[in-house]
Short mmCIF file of C-alpha atoms in Angstrom, two decimals:
data_model
loop_
_atom_site.label_atom_id
_atom_site.label_comp_id
_atom_site.label_asym_id
_atom_site.label_seq_id
_atom_site.Cartn_x
_atom_site.Cartn_y
_atom_site.Cartn_z
CA MET J 1 22.52 36.43 10.53
CA CYS J 2 19.52 34.95 7.44
CA ARG J 3 16.89 35.28 11.02
CA SER J 4 17.72 38.85 11.48
CA ASN J 5 16.85 39.59 7.53
CA GLY J 6 13.34 37.98 7.55
CA ASP J 7 14.87 35.13 4.45
CA ASN J 8 13.36 32.86 5.42
CA GLN J 9 14.43 30.45 2.48
CA GLY J 10 18.29 31.30 3.93
CA GLU J 11 17.62 30.49 7.12
CA THR J 12 15.94 26.71 5.89
CA GLU J 13 19.00 26.74 3.37
CA VAL J 14 21.46 27.20 6.04
CA LEU J 15 18.40 24.54 8.35
CA ASN J 16 18.69 21.38 5.81
CA ASN J 17 23.24 22.36 5.48
CA LEU J 18 23.62 21.51 8.70
CA GLY J 19 21.22 18.84 8.87
CA TYR J 20 23.77 17.80 5.29
CA LEU J 21 26.42 18.06 7.60
CA ALA J 22 25.75 16.83 11.34
CA GLN J 23 24.66 13.45 9.15
CA LEU J 24 28.20 13.76 7.43
CA VAL J 25 30.00 13.28 10.50
CA GLY J 26 27.28 10.69 11.32
CA ASN J 27 25.98 12.81 14.24
CA HIS J 28 22.30 11.57 12.72
CA HIS J 29 19.76 13.00 15.74
CA THR J 30 20.87 16.36 15.40
CA ALA J 31 20.58 15.82 10.92
CA LEU J 32 17.24 14.55 12.18
CA SER J 33 16.50 17.18 13.46
CA TYR J 34 17.47 20.37 11.51
CA TYR J 35 16.41 18.14 8.26
CA GLU J 36 13.06 18.32 10.13
CA ARG J 37 13.23 22.33 10.56
CA SER J 38 13.96 22.93 7.40
CA LEU J 39 11.50 19.71 5.62
CA GLU J 40 8.49 22.27 8.38
CA ARG J 41 10.07 25.47 6.73
CA TYR J 42 10.05 24.10 2.94
CA ARG J 43 6.69 22.70 2.82
CA ASP J 44 5.63 26.03 4.51
CA LEU J 45 6.90 28.58 2.44
CA GLY J 46 5.82 25.45 -0.86
CA HIS J 47 9.12 24.52 -2.22
CA THR J 48 8.65 20.39 -2.72
CA TYR J 49 11.34 21.07 -4.76
CA TYR J 50 14.09 21.21 -1.49
CA GLU J 51 11.18 19.10 0.30
CA ALA J 52 11.74 15.93 -1.97
CA ASP J 53 15.40 16.48 -1.67
CA VAL J 54 14.84 17.20 1.92
CA LEU J 55 12.51 13.72 2.17
CA ASP J 56 15.29 12.04 0.27
CA ARG J 57 18.33 12.97 3.37
CA VAL J 58 16.05 11.87 5.60
CA GLY J 59 15.23 8.02 4.57
CA GLN J 60 18.88 8.34 3.93
CA THR J 61 19.92 9.41 8.35
CA TYR J 62 16.51 7.46 9.01
CA GLN J 63 17.89 3.59 6.94
CA ALA J 64 21.95 4.46 9.19
CA LEU J 65 20.15 4.72 12.33
CA ARG J 66 18.05 1.08 10.85
CA MET J 67 14.98 2.77 10.72
CA VAL J 68 13.73 0.98 8.04
CA SER J 69 10.27 1.94 8.72
CA ARG J 70 11.22 5.79 8.76
CA ALA J 71 13.42 5.26 6.03
CA ARG J 72 11.31 3.97 3.91
CA ALA J 73 7.80 6.83 4.76
CA ALA J 74 10.29 9.10 3.78
CA TRP J 75 11.89 7.69 0.41
CA SER J 76 8.23 7.10 -0.14
CA GLU J 77 7.25 10.79 -0.48
CA ALA J 78 9.83 10.98 -1.93
CA LEU J 79 9.03 8.96 -4.45
CA GLU J 80 5.81 11.03 -5.14
CA LEU J 81 7.73 14.22 -4.70
CA TYR J 82 10.25 13.09 -7.47
CA GLN J 83 7.73 11.43 -10.03
CA ASP J 84 5.44 14.61 -9.56
CA GLN J 85 9.01 17.34 -10.95
CA HIS J 86 9.32 14.45 -13.56
CA ARG J 87 13.05 14.03 -11.80
CA ARG J 88 13.98 10.67 -13.27
CA VAL J 89 16.73 9.91 -11.98
CA ASP J 90 16.19 11.12 -8.80
CA ALA J 91 12.66 8.93 -8.31
CA GLU J 92 14.75 5.79 -10.52
CA ARG J 93 18.07 6.04 -7.64
CA VAL J 94 15.20 6.16 -4.78
CA GLN J 95 12.52 3.24 -6.24
CA GLN J 96 16.24 1.11 -6.12
CA LEU J 97 16.37 2.28 -1.88
CA LEU J 98 13.12 1.45 -1.77
CA ALA J 99 13.47 -2.58 -3.43
CA ASP J 100 16.69 -2.21 -1.58
CA LEU J 101 15.11 -2.77 2.00
CA GLY J 102 12.66 -5.11 0.36
CA GLU J 103 8.87 -5.36 1.65
CA PRO J 104 7.97 -3.94 4.76
CA SER J 105 6.44 -6.57 7.41
CA ARG J 106 3.60 -6.57 8.45
#
Protein backbone atom coordinates (compact mmCIF):
# COMPACT_ATOMS: atom_id res chain seq x y z
CA MET A 1 0.00 0.00 0.00
CA CYS A 2 2.79 2.43 0.89
CA ARG A 3 4.62 1.62 -2.32
CA SER A 4 1.56 2.09 -4.52
CA ASN A 5 0.97 5.50 -2.91
CA GLY A 6 4.59 6.56 -3.34
CA ASP A 7 5.03 6.76 0.43
CA ASN A 8 8.78 6.11 0.73
CA GLN A 9 8.83 7.02 4.42
CA GLY A 10 5.93 4.68 5.17
CA GLU A 11 7.47 1.82 3.21
CA THR A 12 10.75 2.32 5.04
CA GLU A 13 9.01 2.24 8.42
CA VAL A 14 7.22 -0.98 7.45
CA LEU A 15 10.55 -2.60 6.52
CA ASN A 16 12.04 -1.50 9.83
CA ASN A 17 9.05 -2.84 11.77
CA LEU A 18 9.20 -6.16 9.93
CA GLY A 19 12.86 -6.38 10.87
CA TYR A 20 12.04 -5.72 14.50
CA LEU A 21 9.31 -8.39 14.52
CA ALA A 22 11.66 -10.91 12.92
CA GLN A 23 14.31 -10.05 15.51
CA LEU A 24 11.83 -10.53 18.37
CA VAL A 25 10.94 -14.05 17.25
CA GLY A 26 14.58 -15.01 16.66
CA ASN A 27 14.66 -14.86 12.85
CA HIS A 28 17.88 -12.87 12.90
CA HIS A 29 18.91 -13.30 9.28
CA THR A 30 15.46 -12.21 8.12
CA ALA A 31 15.65 -9.25 10.51
CA LEU A 32 18.99 -8.21 9.05
CA SER A 33 17.57 -8.33 5.54
CA TYR A 34 14.73 -6.00 6.48
CA TYR A 35 17.01 -3.74 8.50
CA GLU A 36 19.51 -3.39 5.65
CA ARG A 37 16.73 -2.42 3.26
CA SER A 38 15.27 0.12 5.68
CA LEU A 39 18.74 1.46 6.48
CA GLU A 40 19.45 2.09 2.81
CA ARG A 41 16.14 3.91 2.41
CA TYR A 42 16.57 6.03 5.54
CA ARG A 43 19.99 7.05 4.22
CA ASP A 44 18.50 7.91 0.84
CA LEU A 45 15.83 10.00 2.59
CA GLY A 46 18.45 11.68 4.78
CA HIS A 47 16.77 10.57 8.01
CA THR A 48 19.82 10.13 10.23
CA TYR A 49 17.67 9.99 13.38
CA TYR A 50 16.09 6.72 12.24
CA GLU A 51 19.32 5.55 10.64
CA ALA A 52 20.92 5.57 14.10
CA ASP A 53 18.08 3.52 15.56
CA VAL A 54 18.26 0.92 12.79
CA LEU A 55 22.04 0.64 13.18
CA ASP A 56 21.47 0.05 16.89
CA ARG A 57 19.07 -2.79 16.10
CA VAL A 58 21.47 -4.19 13.51
CA GLY A 59 24.11 -4.29 16.25
CA GLN A 60 21.72 -6.11 18.57
CA THR A 61 20.92 -8.63 15.87
CA TYR A 62 24.58 -9.30 15.05
CA GLN A 63 25.29 -9.70 18.75
CA ALA A 64 22.52 -12.32 18.96
CA LEU A 65 24.22 -14.12 16.06
CA ARG A 66 27.57 -13.85 17.91
CA MET A 67 29.02 -11.83 15.06
CA VAL A 68 30.87 -9.49 17.39
CA SER A 69 32.89 -7.53 14.83
CA ARG A 70 29.76 -6.71 12.84
CA ALA A 71 27.86 -5.76 16.01
CA ARG A 72 30.75 -3.49 16.96
CA ALA A 73 30.77 -1.84 13.52
CA ALA A 74 27.01 -1.19 13.56
CA TRP A 75 27.06 0.14 17.11
CA SER A 76 30.06 2.35 16.37
CA GLU A 77 28.13 3.96 13.50
CA ALA A 78 25.04 4.32 15.68
CA LEU A 79 27.10 5.88 18.48
CA GLU A 80 28.55 8.50 16.16
CA LEU A 81 25.09 9.46 14.93
CA TYR A 82 23.64 9.51 18.45
CA GLN A 83 26.44 11.81 19.57
CA ASP A 84 25.96 14.10 16.55
CA GLN A 85 22.25 14.26 17.38
CA HIS A 86 22.91 14.99 21.07
CA ARG A 87 20.98 11.86 22.06
CA ARG A 88 22.96 11.42 25.26
CA VAL A 89 20.96 8.54 26.76
CA ASP A 90 21.15 6.48 23.56
CA ALA A 91 24.84 7.29 23.13
CA GLU A 92 25.66 6.22 26.68
CA ARG A 93 23.70 2.98 26.28
CA VAL A 94 25.53 2.11 23.05
CA GLN A 95 28.89 3.05 24.59
CA GLN A 96 28.16 0.52 27.33
CA LEU A 97 27.20 -2.14 24.77
CA LEU A 98 30.50 -1.53 22.98
CA ALA A 99 32.42 -1.69 26.26
CA ASP A 100 30.68 -4.97 27.11
CA LEU A 101 31.95 -6.43 23.83
CA GLY A 102 35.52 -5.77 24.93
CA GLU A 103 38.42 -4.74 22.75
CA PRO A 104 38.48 -5.94 19.15
CA SER A 105 40.85 -8.82 18.53
CA ARG A 106 43.78 -8.04 16.28
